[in-house]
Amino acid sequence: MREDNITLNKRKKVRIDICTIRDFKEASLKEGYRLKEIEDNNLKKEIIEVFNVDEKVADKLHSFIKDEEHTFRADNINSFIDYIEKIVLFEDNHKKLCRQIKGIKRLHIDREEYEREPSIQDDVDEIINIIETLKPKISSVIDKSGIDKIYNIEKELSKYYVYAKDIELLKRMISNKNDKIFENYNVQKRVKTLSIDIPKELNKDYIKATKGTVEYHQHLNNNIPRMERLIKNLNKYMKSHESEIKSFKIDQSEALQDTINIAIASFNGKEFKAISGKNNIRGYCNAPYLGKAAFEACKVNKLGKLGVGYKRVNDSEKKIFEEIHKQISGGELKDNGELILYSKWEPCPSCYYVISQFCEMHPNINVKVKYHKKYGE
């Protein structure tokens, strides 16, 4: 703990605070950037040339250090420049998103709540023994090429889909200082519905951190990609309401999970891809219909405890092993060889149990599992 505090103190010491033109010039000079001009227009031109930023960023930066209303804390001068660039980008994206939802009267946003009600602990002693025997035989940490495969897929998915946290950001935007929010919970379906009237004007203070702080910069880094996905893909998730004019429905459960797992398997010269969650994505393995599954899934909660929570029927690893088994049964694949599964996260106990069932059905297939992060990290 003492070492952690020392490291934190050292990091704090190297940060810079910029509020005024003088602060900015002094911080720039210390890092080798010499700014000579004093006049407003000349200084803005020099900022553009020295830091290679566009005019909009230079204008925003200059307005901050001239008005002296905010003190910006950053690791160094380039981090400060990035901070200002992110503010400009955030404000531009905010305007785009506002234009996109302008004209909508009300949004109804559904979300499944799997663990709202406590579940009974199943007897899983036998399954635990099976998993503990299997894991050391098949599992190892992934190499760089495997990591690259996973993150290339993740990057590609971000172009065409939104995440549940993206929808959460949208909810914060339209709920901020809004008293026209109505909540309903369907016990049978375990679905919570938020009905939110869209305000005529959406301000930007749904980010609660103070502008200038390190926390605000981090919020910008987190939220800008979410806004960009919403701008590009939100329309794919919006459906017209059956009886309300200018009202739309969004099923948040159809969005990609925040802790999405991505898995890729190589077997018999073919590649199989899947992501966790209730989604049907072209080119990816999907969960079989109810009653058609070859392998039994178990209940696992968010902490990774086996026997409680909800059944992991939509996990990425299960989707892949179900699809490979189906193709073997249909004669499309040979029932022997080496199967390598690459996974962003270590398989949960339910997925290890699914793999054990697959190995029992297909003893001539040598299964290897390579993962990037331990479950629960």
Coordinates of C-alpha atoms in Angstrom, one line a residue:
M1 CA 0.0 0.0 0.0
R2 CA 2.9 2.4 0.9
E3 CA 4.5 1.7 -2.5
D4 CA 1.1 2.4 -4.2
N5 CA 0.9 5.8 -2.4
I6 CA 4.4 6.7 -3.4
T7 CA 3.7 5.9 -7.0
L8 CA 0.4 7.9 -6.9
N9 CA 2.2 10.9 -5.3
K10 CA 4.9 10.8 -8.0
R11 CA 2.3 10.7 -10.7
K12 CA 0.5 13.7 -9.2
K13 CA 3.8 15.7 -9.1
V14 CA 4.3 15.4 -12.8
R15 CA 0.8 16.6 -13.7
I16 CA 0.4 20.2 -14.9
D17 CA -2.3 22.7 -14.2
I18 CA -3.3 25.1 -17.0
C19 CA -5.8 27.9 -16.4
T20 CA -4.3 31.0 -18.1
I21 CA -2.3 32.0 -21.2
R22 CA 0.8 32.3 -19.0
D23 CA 0.2 28.7 -17.6
F24 CA -0.1 27.4 -21.2
K25 CA 3.0 29.1 -22.5
E26 CA 5.1 28.1 -19.5
A27 CA 4.0 24.4 -19.7
S28 CA 4.7 24.4 -23.5
L29 CA 8.1 26.0 -23.0
K30 CA 9.1 23.3 -20.4
E31 CA 8.4 20.6 -23.0
G32 CA 10.2 22.4 -25.9
Y33 CA 7.3 24.2 -27.5
R34 CA 8.1 27.9 -27.8
L35 CA 5.1 30.2 -28.3
K36 CA 6.1 33.9 -29.0
E37 CA 2.9 35.6 -30.0
I38 CA 0.7 37.6 -27.6
E39 CA -2.2 38.9 -29.8
D40 CA -5.2 36.7 -29.9
N41 CA -5.3 35.8 -33.6
N42 CA -1.6 35.4 -33.8
L43 CA -1.5 33.1 -30.8
K44 CA -4.3 31.0 -32.3
K45 CA -2.4 30.7 -35.5
E46 CA 0.8 29.7 -33.6
I47 CA -1.1 27.0 -31.6
I48 CA -2.4 25.5 -34.9
E49 CA 1.2 25.4 -36.4
V50 CA 3.1 24.3 -33.3
F51 CA 0.6 21.6 -32.1
N52 CA -0.8 20.6 -35.5
V53 CA -4.5 21.1 -34.5
D54 CA -7.4 22.5 -36.5
E55 CA -8.8 25.9 -36.1
K56 CA -11.8 24.8 -34.1
V57 CA -9.5 23.2 -31.5
A58 CA -7.3 26.3 -31.4
D59 CA -10.3 28.5 -30.9
K60 CA -11.6 26.3 -28.0
L61 CA -8.2 26.1 -26.4
H62 CA -7.7 29.9 -26.6
S63 CA -11.1 30.6 -25.2
F64 CA -10.4 28.5 -22.2
I65 CA -7.0 30.0 -21.3
K66 CA -8.3 33.5 -22.0
D67 CA -11.5 33.3 -20.0
E68 CA -9.6 31.6 -17.1
E69 CA -12.8 29.9 -15.8
H70 CA -11.5 26.3 -15.7
T71 CA -8.2 24.8 -14.5
F72 CA -7.2 21.9 -16.6
R73 CA -5.1 19.1 -15.0
A74 CA -3.2 16.9 -17.4
D75 CA -0.1 14.7 -17.5
N76 CA 1.7 16.9 -20.0
I77 CA 1.1 19.5 -22.7
N78 CA 0.1 16.9 -25.3
S79 CA -2.3 15.4 -22.8
F80 CA -3.8 18.9 -22.4
I81 CA -4.1 19.3 -26.2
D82 CA -5.8 15.9 -26.3
Y83 CA -8.2 17.1 -23.6
I84 CA -9.3 20.1 -25.6
E85 CA -9.6 18.0 -28.8
K86 CA -11.8 15.6 -26.9
I87 CA -14.0 18.4 -25.6
V88 CA -14.5 19.7 -29.2
L89 CA -15.3 16.2 -30.4
F90 CA -17.7 15.5 -27.6
E91 CA -19.6 18.7 -28.2
D92 CA -19.8 18.0 -32.0
N93 CA -21.1 14.4 -31.3
H94 CA -23.6 15.8 -28.8
K95 CA -25.0 18.1 -31.4
K96 CA -25.2 15.2 -34.0
L97 CA -26.9 12.9 -31.5
C98 CA -29.4 15.7 -30.6
R99 CA -30.2 16.2 -34.3
Q100 CA -30.7 12.5 -34.7
I101 CA -33.3 12.2 -31.9
K102 CA -35.0 15.5 -32.6
G103 CA -38.6 15.1 -33.4
I104 CA -39.0 12.0 -31.2
K105 CA -41.7 12.5 -28.6
R106 CA -41.0 9.5 -26.3
L107 CA -38.6 6.6 -26.0
H108 CA -39.6 3.3 -24.4
I109 CA -36.4 1.4 -23.4
D110 CA -36.7 -2.3 -22.3
R111 CA -34.0 -4.1 -20.4
E112 CA -34.0 -7.7 -19.1
E113 CA -32.9 -8.0 -15.5
Y114 CA -31.6 -11.5 -15.2
E115 CA -30.6 -11.4 -11.5
R116 CA -33.3 -9.2 -10.0
E117 CA -34.8 -12.2 -8.2
P118 CA -32.5 -14.5 -6.2
S119 CA -32.1 -18.0 -7.5
I120 CA -31.7 -21.3 -5.5
Q121 CA -28.2 -22.8 -5.3
D122 CA -28.0 -25.9 -7.5
D123 CA -26.1 -29.0 -6.4
V124 CA -22.9 -28.7 -8.6
D125 CA -20.3 -30.7 -6.7
E126 CA -20.0 -33.3 -9.5
I127 CA -19.7 -30.6 -12.2
I128 CA -17.0 -28.8 -10.2
N129 CA -15.0 -32.0 -10.1
I130 CA -15.3 -32.4 -13.9
I131 CA -14.3 -28.8 -14.5
E132 CA -11.3 -28.9 -12.1
T133 CA -10.0 -32.1 -13.9
L134 CA -10.5 -30.6 -17.4
K135 CA -9.1 -27.0 -17.0
P136 CA -5.4 -27.8 -16.5
K137 CA -5.4 -30.2 -19.4
I138 CA -6.8 -27.8 -22.0
S139 CA -6.3 -24.2 -20.9
S140 CA -3.4 -21.7 -21.4
V141 CA -2.9 -18.0 -21.9
I142 CA -3.3 -16.7 -25.4
D143 CA -0.4 -15.4 -27.5
K144 CA -0.2 -12.0 -29.3
S145 CA -1.6 -13.3 -32.6
G146 CA -4.7 -14.6 -30.8
I147 CA -5.2 -11.3 -29.0
D148 CA -4.9 -9.5 -32.3
K149 CA -7.6 -11.7 -33.8
I150 CA -10.0 -11.0 -31.0
Y151 CA -9.5 -7.2 -30.9
N152 CA -9.8 -7.0 -34.7
I153 CA -13.2 -8.6 -34.4
E154 CA -14.1 -6.3 -31.5
K155 CA -13.1 -3.2 -33.6
E156 CA -15.2 -4.5 -36.5
L157 CA -18.3 -5.0 -34.3
S158 CA -18.1 -1.4 -33.0
K159 CA -18.7 -0.2 -36.6
Y160 CA -22.1 -1.8 -36.9
Y161 CA -23.6 -2.4 -33.4
V162 CA -24.1 -0.6 -30.1
Y163 CA -23.3 -1.8 -26.6
A164 CA -25.6 -1.8 -23.6
K165 CA -23.6 1.0 -22.0
D166 CA -24.1 3.1 -25.1
I167 CA -27.9 2.9 -24.4
E168 CA -27.2 3.8 -20.8
L169 CA -25.4 6.9 -22.0
L170 CA -28.5 7.8 -24.1
K171 CA -30.7 7.3 -21.1
R172 CA -28.5 9.6 -19.0
M173 CA -28.7 12.3 -21.8
I174 CA -32.5 12.3 -22.1
S175 CA -33.1 11.7 -18.4
N176 CA -30.9 14.6 -17.1
K177 CA -33.1 17.2 -15.3
N178 CA -36.2 15.5 -16.7
D179 CA -39.2 14.7 -14.5
K180 CA -41.1 13.0 -17.3
I181 CA -39.8 9.5 -16.7
F182 CA -42.0 6.5 -16.1
E183 CA -40.9 3.0 -15.0
N184 CA -42.7 -0.3 -15.3
Y185 CA -41.5 -3.9 -14.5
N186 CA -42.9 -7.0 -16.1
V187 CA -42.5 -9.8 -13.5
Q188 CA -43.2 -12.7 -16.0
K189 CA -40.7 -11.5 -18.6
R190 CA -38.3 -9.9 -16.0
V191 CA -38.2 -6.8 -18.2
K192 CA -37.9 -3.2 -16.9
T193 CA -39.3 -0.5 -19.2
L194 CA -38.3 3.1 -18.9
S195 CA -40.6 5.5 -20.8
I196 CA -38.9 8.9 -21.2
D197 CA -40.3 12.0 -22.8
I198 CA -37.6 13.7 -24.9
P199 CA -36.8 17.3 -23.8
K200 CA -36.8 19.9 -26.5
E201 CA -33.2 20.9 -25.5
L202 CA -30.6 18.5 -24.2
N203 CA -27.7 20.1 -22.3
K204 CA -24.3 18.6 -21.9
D205 CA -24.1 18.4 -18.1
Y206 CA -25.0 14.7 -17.9
I207 CA -21.3 14.2 -17.3
K208 CA -21.2 14.8 -13.6
A209 CA -17.4 15.3 -13.3
T210 CA -16.1 18.9 -13.2
K211 CA -14.6 20.2 -16.5
G212 CA -10.9 20.4 -16.2
T213 CA -10.4 17.5 -13.9
V214 CA -8.7 14.2 -14.8
E215 CA -12.1 12.5 -14.2
Y216 CA -13.8 14.7 -16.8
H217 CA -11.1 13.8 -19.4
Q218 CA -11.6 10.1 -18.6
H219 CA -15.4 10.5 -19.1
L220 CA -14.7 12.0 -22.5
N221 CA -12.4 9.2 -23.5
N222 CA -15.1 6.6 -22.4
N223 CA -18.2 8.4 -23.8
I224 CA -17.0 9.6 -27.2
P225 CA -16.8 6.1 -28.7
R226 CA -20.2 5.4 -27.2
M227 CA -21.7 8.5 -28.8
E228 CA -20.1 7.6 -32.2
R229 CA -21.7 4.2 -32.1
L230 CA -25.0 5.7 -31.2
I231 CA -24.9 8.2 -34.0
K232 CA -24.0 5.5 -36.5
N233 CA -26.1 2.6 -35.4
L234 CA -28.9 3.7 -33.0
N235 CA -31.5 3.6 -35.8
K236 CA -31.0 -0.1 -36.2
Y237 CA -32.4 -0.6 -32.6
M238 CA -35.3 1.7 -32.8
K239 CA -38.8 0.4 -33.7
S240 CA -41.9 2.6 -34.1
H241 CA -44.4 2.3 -31.2
E242 CA -47.6 0.6 -32.2
S243 CA -50.0 3.2 -30.8
E244 CA -48.0 6.3 -30.0
I245 CA -47.2 8.8 -32.7
K246 CA -43.5 9.9 -32.8
S247 CA -42.6 7.3 -30.1
F248 CA -40.1 4.5 -30.5
K249 CA -39.1 1.4 -28.6
I250 CA -35.5 0.1 -28.0
D251 CA -34.8 -3.3 -26.6
Q252 CA -31.5 -2.8 -24.7
S253 CA -31.1 -6.5 -24.4
E254 CA -30.4 -6.7 -28.1
A255 CA -27.4 -4.5 -27.7
L256 CA -24.0 -6.1 -27.2
Q257 CA -23.2 -6.8 -23.6
D258 CA -20.8 -4.4 -21.8
T259 CA -18.5 -7.3 -20.8
I260 CA -18.9 -9.0 -24.1
N261 CA -16.9 -12.1 -24.7
I262 CA -15.5 -12.8 -28.1
A263 CA -14.4 -16.3 -29.1
I264 CA -12.9 -17.7 -32.3
A265 CA -12.2 -21.4 -33.0
S266 CA -10.1 -23.1 -35.6
F267 CA -11.1 -26.6 -36.6
N268 CA -10.7 -28.7 -39.8
G269 CA -9.6 -25.6 -41.7
K270 CA -12.7 -23.6 -40.8
E271 CA -13.1 -20.6 -38.5
F272 CA -16.0 -20.2 -36.1
K273 CA -16.8 -16.9 -34.4
A274 CA -19.2 -16.0 -31.7
I275 CA -20.0 -13.3 -29.2
S276 CA -21.9 -13.6 -25.9
G277 CA -25.4 -12.4 -25.5
K278 CA -28.9 -12.6 -27.1
N279 CA -27.9 -11.6 -30.6
N280 CA -28.1 -13.0 -34.1
I281 CA -25.2 -11.6 -36.2
R282 CA -24.6 -12.8 -39.7
G283 CA -21.4 -14.8 -40.0
Y284 CA -21.3 -15.6 -36.3
C285 CA -22.5 -18.7 -34.5
N286 CA -25.8 -18.4 -32.8
A287 CA -27.4 -20.2 -29.8
P288 CA -29.6 -23.1 -30.9
Y289 CA -33.3 -22.9 -30.4
L290 CA -34.7 -24.0 -27.0
G291 CA -34.9 -27.8 -26.9
K292 CA -32.4 -28.2 -29.8
A293 CA -29.2 -27.8 -27.7
A294 CA -26.7 -30.7 -27.6
F295 CA -25.0 -29.5 -24.4
E296 CA -26.3 -28.5 -21.1
A297 CA -25.5 -25.1 -19.7
C298 CA -25.3 -24.2 -16.0
K299 CA -26.3 -21.3 -13.9
V300 CA -23.4 -18.9 -13.2
N301 CA -23.7 -15.4 -11.6
K302 CA -21.8 -12.3 -12.4
L303 CA -19.1 -13.2 -9.9
G304 CA -18.5 -16.5 -11.6
K305 CA -20.2 -18.7 -8.9
L306 CA -21.5 -21.9 -10.3
G307 CA -25.1 -23.0 -9.6
V308 CA -26.7 -19.6 -9.0
G309 CA -27.6 -16.8 -11.3
Y310 CA -29.0 -17.6 -14.8
K311 CA -28.3 -20.3 -17.3
R312 CA -25.5 -19.4 -19.7
V313 CA -27.2 -20.5 -22.9
N314 CA -26.0 -17.5 -24.8
D315 CA -22.3 -17.7 -24.0
S316 CA -19.9 -17.4 -27.0
E317 CA -18.0 -20.6 -26.3
K318 CA -21.2 -22.6 -26.0
K319 CA -22.5 -21.2 -29.4
I320 CA -19.2 -22.3 -31.1
F321 CA -19.2 -25.9 -29.6
E322 CA -22.9 -26.3 -30.5
E323 CA -22.2 -25.3 -34.1
I324 CA -19.2 -27.5 -34.5
H325 CA -21.0 -30.5 -33.0
K326 CA -24.0 -29.8 -35.4
Q327 CA -21.7 -29.7 -38.4
I328 CA -19.9 -32.9 -37.3
S329 CA -23.3 -34.6 -36.9
G330 CA -24.3 -33.4 -40.3
G331 CA -21.2 -34.8 -42.0
E332 CA -19.8 -31.3 -42.8
L333 CA -16.8 -31.8 -40.5
K334 CA -14.6 -34.7 -39.6
D335 CA -14.8 -36.1 -36.1
N336 CA -11.1 -35.8 -35.3
G337 CA -8.3 -33.3 -35.3
E338 CA -7.2 -30.3 -33.2
L339 CA -9.7 -27.6 -32.2
I340 CA -8.2 -24.4 -30.8
L341 CA -10.5 -21.9 -29.1
Y342 CA -9.3 -18.3 -28.6
S343 CA -11.3 -16.3 -26.1
K344 CA -11.1 -12.8 -24.8
W345 CA -12.1 -14.0 -21.3
E346 CA -11.3 -17.3 -19.7
P347 CA -14.4 -19.6 -20.0
C348 CA -16.9 -19.4 -17.1
P349 CA -17.7 -22.7 -15.2
S350 CA -20.7 -23.3 -17.4
C351 CA -18.6 -23.1 -20.6
Y352 CA -16.0 -25.4 -19.2
Y353 CA -18.8 -27.9 -18.5
V354 CA -20.0 -27.5 -22.1
I355 CA -16.5 -28.2 -23.3
S356 CA -16.3 -31.3 -21.1
Q357 CA -19.5 -32.6 -22.7
F358 CA -18.1 -31.9 -26.2
C359 CA -14.9 -33.8 -25.3
E360 CA -16.8 -36.7 -24.1
M361 CA -18.9 -36.9 -27.3
H362 CA -15.9 -36.3 -29.5
P363 CA -12.9 -38.1 -27.9
N364 CA -10.8 -37.9 -31.1
I365 CA -10.7 -34.1 -31.1
N366 CA -7.9 -32.5 -29.2
V367 CA -9.4 -29.4 -27.7
K368 CA -7.2 -26.4 -26.6
V369 CA -8.5 -23.2 -25.0
K370 CA -6.4 -20.1 -25.1
Y371 CA -7.7 -17.0 -23.2
H372 CA -6.5 -13.4 -22.8
K373 CA -8.0 -12.4 -19.4
K374 CA -9.0 -14.5 -16.4
Y375 CA -12.7 -14.7 -15.6
G376 CA -13.8 -11.8 -13.5
E377 CA -10.7 -9.6 -14.1

